[in-house]
Coordinates of C-alpha atoms in Angstrom, one line a residue:
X430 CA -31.7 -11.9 19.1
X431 CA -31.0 -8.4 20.5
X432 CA -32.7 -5.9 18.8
X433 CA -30.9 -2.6 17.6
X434 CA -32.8 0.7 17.7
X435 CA -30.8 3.0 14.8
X436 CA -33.3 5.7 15.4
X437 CA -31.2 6.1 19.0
X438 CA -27.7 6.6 17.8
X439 CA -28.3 7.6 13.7
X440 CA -26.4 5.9 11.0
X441 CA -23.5 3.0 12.0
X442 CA -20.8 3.2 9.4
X443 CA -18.5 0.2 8.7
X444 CA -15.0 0.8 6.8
X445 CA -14.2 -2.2 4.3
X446 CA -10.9 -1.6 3.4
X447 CA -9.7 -2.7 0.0
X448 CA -9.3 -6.3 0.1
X449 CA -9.3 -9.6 -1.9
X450 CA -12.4 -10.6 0.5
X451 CA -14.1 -6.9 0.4
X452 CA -17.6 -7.8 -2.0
X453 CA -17.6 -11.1 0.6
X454 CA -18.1 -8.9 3.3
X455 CA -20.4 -6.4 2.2
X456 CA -22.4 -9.2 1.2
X457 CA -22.6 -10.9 4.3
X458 CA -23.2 -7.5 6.2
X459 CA -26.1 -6.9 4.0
X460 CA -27.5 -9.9 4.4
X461 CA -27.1 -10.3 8.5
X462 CA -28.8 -6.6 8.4
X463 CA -31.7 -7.5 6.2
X464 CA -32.6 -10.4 8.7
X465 CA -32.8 -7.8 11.4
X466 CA -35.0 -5.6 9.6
X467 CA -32.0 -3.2 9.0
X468 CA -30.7 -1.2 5.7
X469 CA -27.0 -1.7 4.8
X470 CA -26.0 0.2 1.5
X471 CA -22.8 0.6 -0.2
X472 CA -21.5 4.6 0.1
X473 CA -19.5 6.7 -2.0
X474 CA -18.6 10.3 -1.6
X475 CA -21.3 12.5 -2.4
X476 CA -24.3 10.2 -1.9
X477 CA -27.2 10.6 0.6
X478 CA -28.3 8.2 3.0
X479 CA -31.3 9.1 4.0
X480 CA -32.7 5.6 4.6
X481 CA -30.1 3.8 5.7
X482 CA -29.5 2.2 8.7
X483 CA -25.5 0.9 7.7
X484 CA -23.4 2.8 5.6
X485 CA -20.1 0.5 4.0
X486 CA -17.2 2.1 2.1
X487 CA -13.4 2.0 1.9
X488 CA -13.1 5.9 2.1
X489 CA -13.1 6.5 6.2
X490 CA -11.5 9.8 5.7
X491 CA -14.5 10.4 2.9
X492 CA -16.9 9.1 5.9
X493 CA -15.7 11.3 8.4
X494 CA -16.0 14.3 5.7
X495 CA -19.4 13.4 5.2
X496 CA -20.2 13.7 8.9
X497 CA -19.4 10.4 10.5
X498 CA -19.7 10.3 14.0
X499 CA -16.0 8.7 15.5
X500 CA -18.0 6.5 17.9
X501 CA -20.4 5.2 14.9
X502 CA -17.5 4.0 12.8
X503 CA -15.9 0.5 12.7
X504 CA -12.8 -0.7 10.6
X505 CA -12.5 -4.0 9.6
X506 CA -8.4 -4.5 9.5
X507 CA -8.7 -6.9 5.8
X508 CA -5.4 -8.2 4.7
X509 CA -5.0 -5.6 1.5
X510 CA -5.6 -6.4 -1.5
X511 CA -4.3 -3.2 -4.0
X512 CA -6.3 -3.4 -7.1
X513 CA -5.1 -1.7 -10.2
X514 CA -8.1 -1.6 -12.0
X515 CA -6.5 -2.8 -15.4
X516 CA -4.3 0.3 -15.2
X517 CA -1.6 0.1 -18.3
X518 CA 0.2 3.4 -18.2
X519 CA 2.5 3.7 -15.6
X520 CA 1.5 7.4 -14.5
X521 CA -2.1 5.8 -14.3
X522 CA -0.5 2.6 -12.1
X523 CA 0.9 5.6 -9.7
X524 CA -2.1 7.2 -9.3
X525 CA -4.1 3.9 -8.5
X526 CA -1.4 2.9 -6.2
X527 CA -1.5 6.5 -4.4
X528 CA -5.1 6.2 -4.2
X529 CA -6.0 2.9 -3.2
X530 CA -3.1 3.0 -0.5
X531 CA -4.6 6.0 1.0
X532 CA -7.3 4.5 2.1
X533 CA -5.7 1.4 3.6
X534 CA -3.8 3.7 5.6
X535 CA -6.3 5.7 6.7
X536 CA -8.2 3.1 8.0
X537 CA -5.7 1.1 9.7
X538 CA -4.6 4.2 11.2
X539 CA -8.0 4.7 12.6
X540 CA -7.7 5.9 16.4
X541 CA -11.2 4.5 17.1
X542 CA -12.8 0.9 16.7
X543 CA -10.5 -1.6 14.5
X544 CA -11.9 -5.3 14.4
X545 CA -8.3 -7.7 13.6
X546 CA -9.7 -10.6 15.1
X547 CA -11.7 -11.4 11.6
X548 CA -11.7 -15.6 12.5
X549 CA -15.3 -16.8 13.2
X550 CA -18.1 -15.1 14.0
X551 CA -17.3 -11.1 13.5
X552 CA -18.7 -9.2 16.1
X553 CA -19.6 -5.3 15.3
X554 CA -19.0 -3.5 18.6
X555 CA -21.0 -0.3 17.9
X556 CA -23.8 -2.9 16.6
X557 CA -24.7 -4.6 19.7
X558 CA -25.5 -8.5 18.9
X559 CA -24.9 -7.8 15.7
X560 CA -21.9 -10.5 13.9
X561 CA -21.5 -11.7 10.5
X562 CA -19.1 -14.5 9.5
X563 CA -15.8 -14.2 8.3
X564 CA -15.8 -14.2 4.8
X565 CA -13.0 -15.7 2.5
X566 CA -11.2 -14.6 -0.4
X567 CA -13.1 -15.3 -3.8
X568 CA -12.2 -17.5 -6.1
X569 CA -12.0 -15.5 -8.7
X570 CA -9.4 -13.3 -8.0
X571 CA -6.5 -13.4 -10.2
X572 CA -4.4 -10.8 -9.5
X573 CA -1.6 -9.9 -11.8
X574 CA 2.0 -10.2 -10.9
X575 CA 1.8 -6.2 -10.1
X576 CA -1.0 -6.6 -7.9
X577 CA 0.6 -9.5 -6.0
X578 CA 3.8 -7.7 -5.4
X579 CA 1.5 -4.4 -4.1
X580 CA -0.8 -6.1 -2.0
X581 CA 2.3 -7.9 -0.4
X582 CA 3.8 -4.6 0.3
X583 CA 1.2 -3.2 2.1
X584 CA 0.9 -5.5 4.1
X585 CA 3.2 -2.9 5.9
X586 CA -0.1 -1.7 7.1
X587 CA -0.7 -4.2 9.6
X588 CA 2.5 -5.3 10.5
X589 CA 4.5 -2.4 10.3
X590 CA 7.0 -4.3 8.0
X591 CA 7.3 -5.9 4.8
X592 CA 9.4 -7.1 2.2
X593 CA 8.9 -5.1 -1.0
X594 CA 10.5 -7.0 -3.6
X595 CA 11.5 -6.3 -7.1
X596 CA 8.1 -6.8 -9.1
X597 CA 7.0 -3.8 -7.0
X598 CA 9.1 -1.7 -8.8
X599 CA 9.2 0.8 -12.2
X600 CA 12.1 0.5 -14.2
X601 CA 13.9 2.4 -16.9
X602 CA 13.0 1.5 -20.4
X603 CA 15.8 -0.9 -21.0
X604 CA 15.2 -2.9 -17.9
X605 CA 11.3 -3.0 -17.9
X606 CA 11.0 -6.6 -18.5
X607 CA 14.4 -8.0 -16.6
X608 CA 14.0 -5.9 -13.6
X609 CA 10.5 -6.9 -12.4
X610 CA 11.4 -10.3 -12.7
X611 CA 15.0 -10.5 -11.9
X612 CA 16.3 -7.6 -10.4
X613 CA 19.1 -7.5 -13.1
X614 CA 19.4 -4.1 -14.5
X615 CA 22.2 -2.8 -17.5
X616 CA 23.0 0.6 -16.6
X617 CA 25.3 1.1 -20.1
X618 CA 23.6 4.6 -21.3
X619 CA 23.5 7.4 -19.9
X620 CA 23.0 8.7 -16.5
X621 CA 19.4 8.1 -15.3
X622 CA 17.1 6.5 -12.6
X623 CA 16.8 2.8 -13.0
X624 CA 14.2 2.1 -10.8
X625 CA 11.8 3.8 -8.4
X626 CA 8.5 3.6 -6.8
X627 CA 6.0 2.1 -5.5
X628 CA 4.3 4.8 -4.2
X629 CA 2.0 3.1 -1.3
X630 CA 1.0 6.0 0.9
X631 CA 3.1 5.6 4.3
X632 CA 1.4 5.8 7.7
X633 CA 3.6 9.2 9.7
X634 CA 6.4 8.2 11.5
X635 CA 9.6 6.9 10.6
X636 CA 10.9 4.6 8.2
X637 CA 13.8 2.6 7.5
X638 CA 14.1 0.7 3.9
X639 CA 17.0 -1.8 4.1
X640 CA 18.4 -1.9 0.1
X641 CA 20.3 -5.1 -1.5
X642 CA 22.4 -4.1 -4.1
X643 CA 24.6 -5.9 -6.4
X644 CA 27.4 -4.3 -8.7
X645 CA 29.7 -6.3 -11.2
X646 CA 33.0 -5.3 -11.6
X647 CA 32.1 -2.7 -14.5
X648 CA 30.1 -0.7 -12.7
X649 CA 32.0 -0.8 -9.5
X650 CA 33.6 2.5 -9.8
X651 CA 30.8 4.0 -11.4
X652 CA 29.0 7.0 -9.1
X653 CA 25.1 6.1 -8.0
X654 CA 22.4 7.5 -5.8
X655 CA 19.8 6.4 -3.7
X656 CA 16.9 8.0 -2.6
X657 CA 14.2 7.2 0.0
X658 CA 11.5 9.0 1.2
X659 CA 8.2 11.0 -0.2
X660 CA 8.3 11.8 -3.9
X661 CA 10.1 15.4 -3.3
X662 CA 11.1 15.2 0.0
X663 CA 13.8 12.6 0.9
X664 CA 16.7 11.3 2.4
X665 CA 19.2 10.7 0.2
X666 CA 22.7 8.3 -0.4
X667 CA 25.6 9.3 -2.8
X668 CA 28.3 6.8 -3.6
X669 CA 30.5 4.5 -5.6
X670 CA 30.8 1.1 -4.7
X671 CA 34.9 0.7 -4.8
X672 CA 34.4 -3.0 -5.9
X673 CA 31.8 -5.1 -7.3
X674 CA 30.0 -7.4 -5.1
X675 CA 26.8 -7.4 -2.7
X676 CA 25.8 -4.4 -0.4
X677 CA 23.0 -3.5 2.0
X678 CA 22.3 -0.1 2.4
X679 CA 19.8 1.3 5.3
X680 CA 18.4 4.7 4.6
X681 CA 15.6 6.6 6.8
X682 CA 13.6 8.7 6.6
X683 CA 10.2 10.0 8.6
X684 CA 6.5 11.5 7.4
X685 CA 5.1 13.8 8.9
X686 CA 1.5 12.7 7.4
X687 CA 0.5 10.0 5.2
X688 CA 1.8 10.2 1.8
X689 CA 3.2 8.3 -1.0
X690 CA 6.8 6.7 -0.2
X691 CA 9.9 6.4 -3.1
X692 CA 12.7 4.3 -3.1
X693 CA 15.1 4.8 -6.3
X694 CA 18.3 4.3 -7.7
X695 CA 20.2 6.8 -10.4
X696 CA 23.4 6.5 -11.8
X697 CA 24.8 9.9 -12.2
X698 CA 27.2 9.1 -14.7
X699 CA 27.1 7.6 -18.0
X700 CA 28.7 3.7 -18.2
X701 CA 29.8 1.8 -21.5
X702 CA 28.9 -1.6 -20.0
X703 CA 27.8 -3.2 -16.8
X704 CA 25.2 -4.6 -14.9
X705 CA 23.6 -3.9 -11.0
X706 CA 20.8 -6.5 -9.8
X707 CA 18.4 -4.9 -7.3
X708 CA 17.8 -7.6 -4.4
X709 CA 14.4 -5.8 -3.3
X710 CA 14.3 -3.9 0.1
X711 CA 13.0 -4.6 3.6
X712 CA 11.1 -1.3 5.3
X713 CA 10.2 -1.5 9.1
X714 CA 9.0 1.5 11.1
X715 CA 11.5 2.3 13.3

């Protein structure tokens, strides 16, 4: 066993990103360091660590506040898991969304050690002999239909693309149940947004959100928008349809930092009767 002298180097931090498997890691990282002699304590922002050998948190940009030194850190690139924390109100789903989301990014935008290879034994590289196994999802997750359709979204993290389909999304009051499930939206009433979000904070650089979009013929020569981009900052796409049917639309748009992304649709007039379904979107970096 090689032996690991913390006293040379100060505190090793390890970024856990929020994940299905995250408590199964910290565990296991706990455990591995307590064989070795070795404290491994869960941070938050704010807390000392005076006796700690192994700080674990989600927050890396909290880390690096806090003093982290760049060569001390490792991420572990997690498939992520969004958790909404039993969140009801949709401002409060937003906020959660925004928040956890930052975080992913942040860490799988980290320019120093990132650990994907997560099969097997995990080796720590700034922990020298130092590997836990990889852990597995626990059985008692049950995410709800809103987490599911977050955590495959952000998936964007890793790949940089992802389907984002319609459960994703926040819909106008007359569409909250069939639009989540369906797509299927009435847009008789007046002009409004009929769907936006989700509000995942994007990695910078630029993005391209591929729309499907279906109009029937009573809404065909209605006017619509769509918008994508940050929440007040955004490229956006006016224009009636001219016919009912199926279309794609491709809109892009490119941040300049990490921050949280909106795709939505208005109609900007009011309609007596018709119906648009929503086929989700597909967003690569470009």
């Amino acid at each position: 066993m090689v032996e690991i002298s913390m006293n040379e180097s100060g505190l090793r931090w390890i970024i856990i990103p929020p994940s299905s498997s995250q408590a199964d890691w910290r565990s296991a990282i706990k455990a591995e360091a307590a064989l070795r002699g070795l404290l491994a304590r869960d941070w938050t922002t704010g807390e000392e660590l005076n006796d700690a050998h192994i700080a674990l948190t989600d927050d890396l940009d909290g880390a690096l506040a806090a003093g982290a030194n760049h060569n001390d850190v490792t991420v572990l690139a997690l498939p992520p898991f969004i958790d909404l924390g039993g969140c009801e109100e949709t401002v409060h789903i937003h906020a959660r969304v925004e928040a956890v989301s930052r975080r992913i990014t942040a860490a799988y935008g980290f320019s120093g050690r990132v650990v994907r290879d997560l099969a097997g034994e995990v080796d720590l590289p700034h922990l020298p002999g130092f590997s836990v196994p990889a852990e597995r999802s626990a059985a008692s997750q049950h995410p709800t239909p809103k987490e599911a359709a977050l955590s495959e979204a952000a998936q964007i993290f890793l790949s940089g693309r992802a389907n984002w389909p319609t459960g994703l999304f926040t819909y106008d009051q007359r569409n909250a149940v069939s639009g989540p499930a369906t797509g299927r939206m009435n847009v008789t009433g007046r002009p409004r947004f009929l769907f936006s979000g989700p509000y995942l904070v994007m990695p910078a650089g630029a993005w391209e959100a591929k729309i499907i979009l279906s109009f029937d013929r009573d809404v065909g020569y209605r006017r619509f928008r769509l918008d994508w981009g940050g929440v007040t900052d955004y490229t956006t796409y006016e224009f009636t349809p001219g016919r009912s049917g199926f279309f794609e639309v491709s809109l892009n748009y490119a941040w300049d930092k990490p921050a949280p992304a909106e795709l939505r649709l208005l109609v900007l007039e009011g309609v007596f009767h018709g119906s648009v379904v929503f086929g989700g979107a597909a967003v690569r970096r470009i």
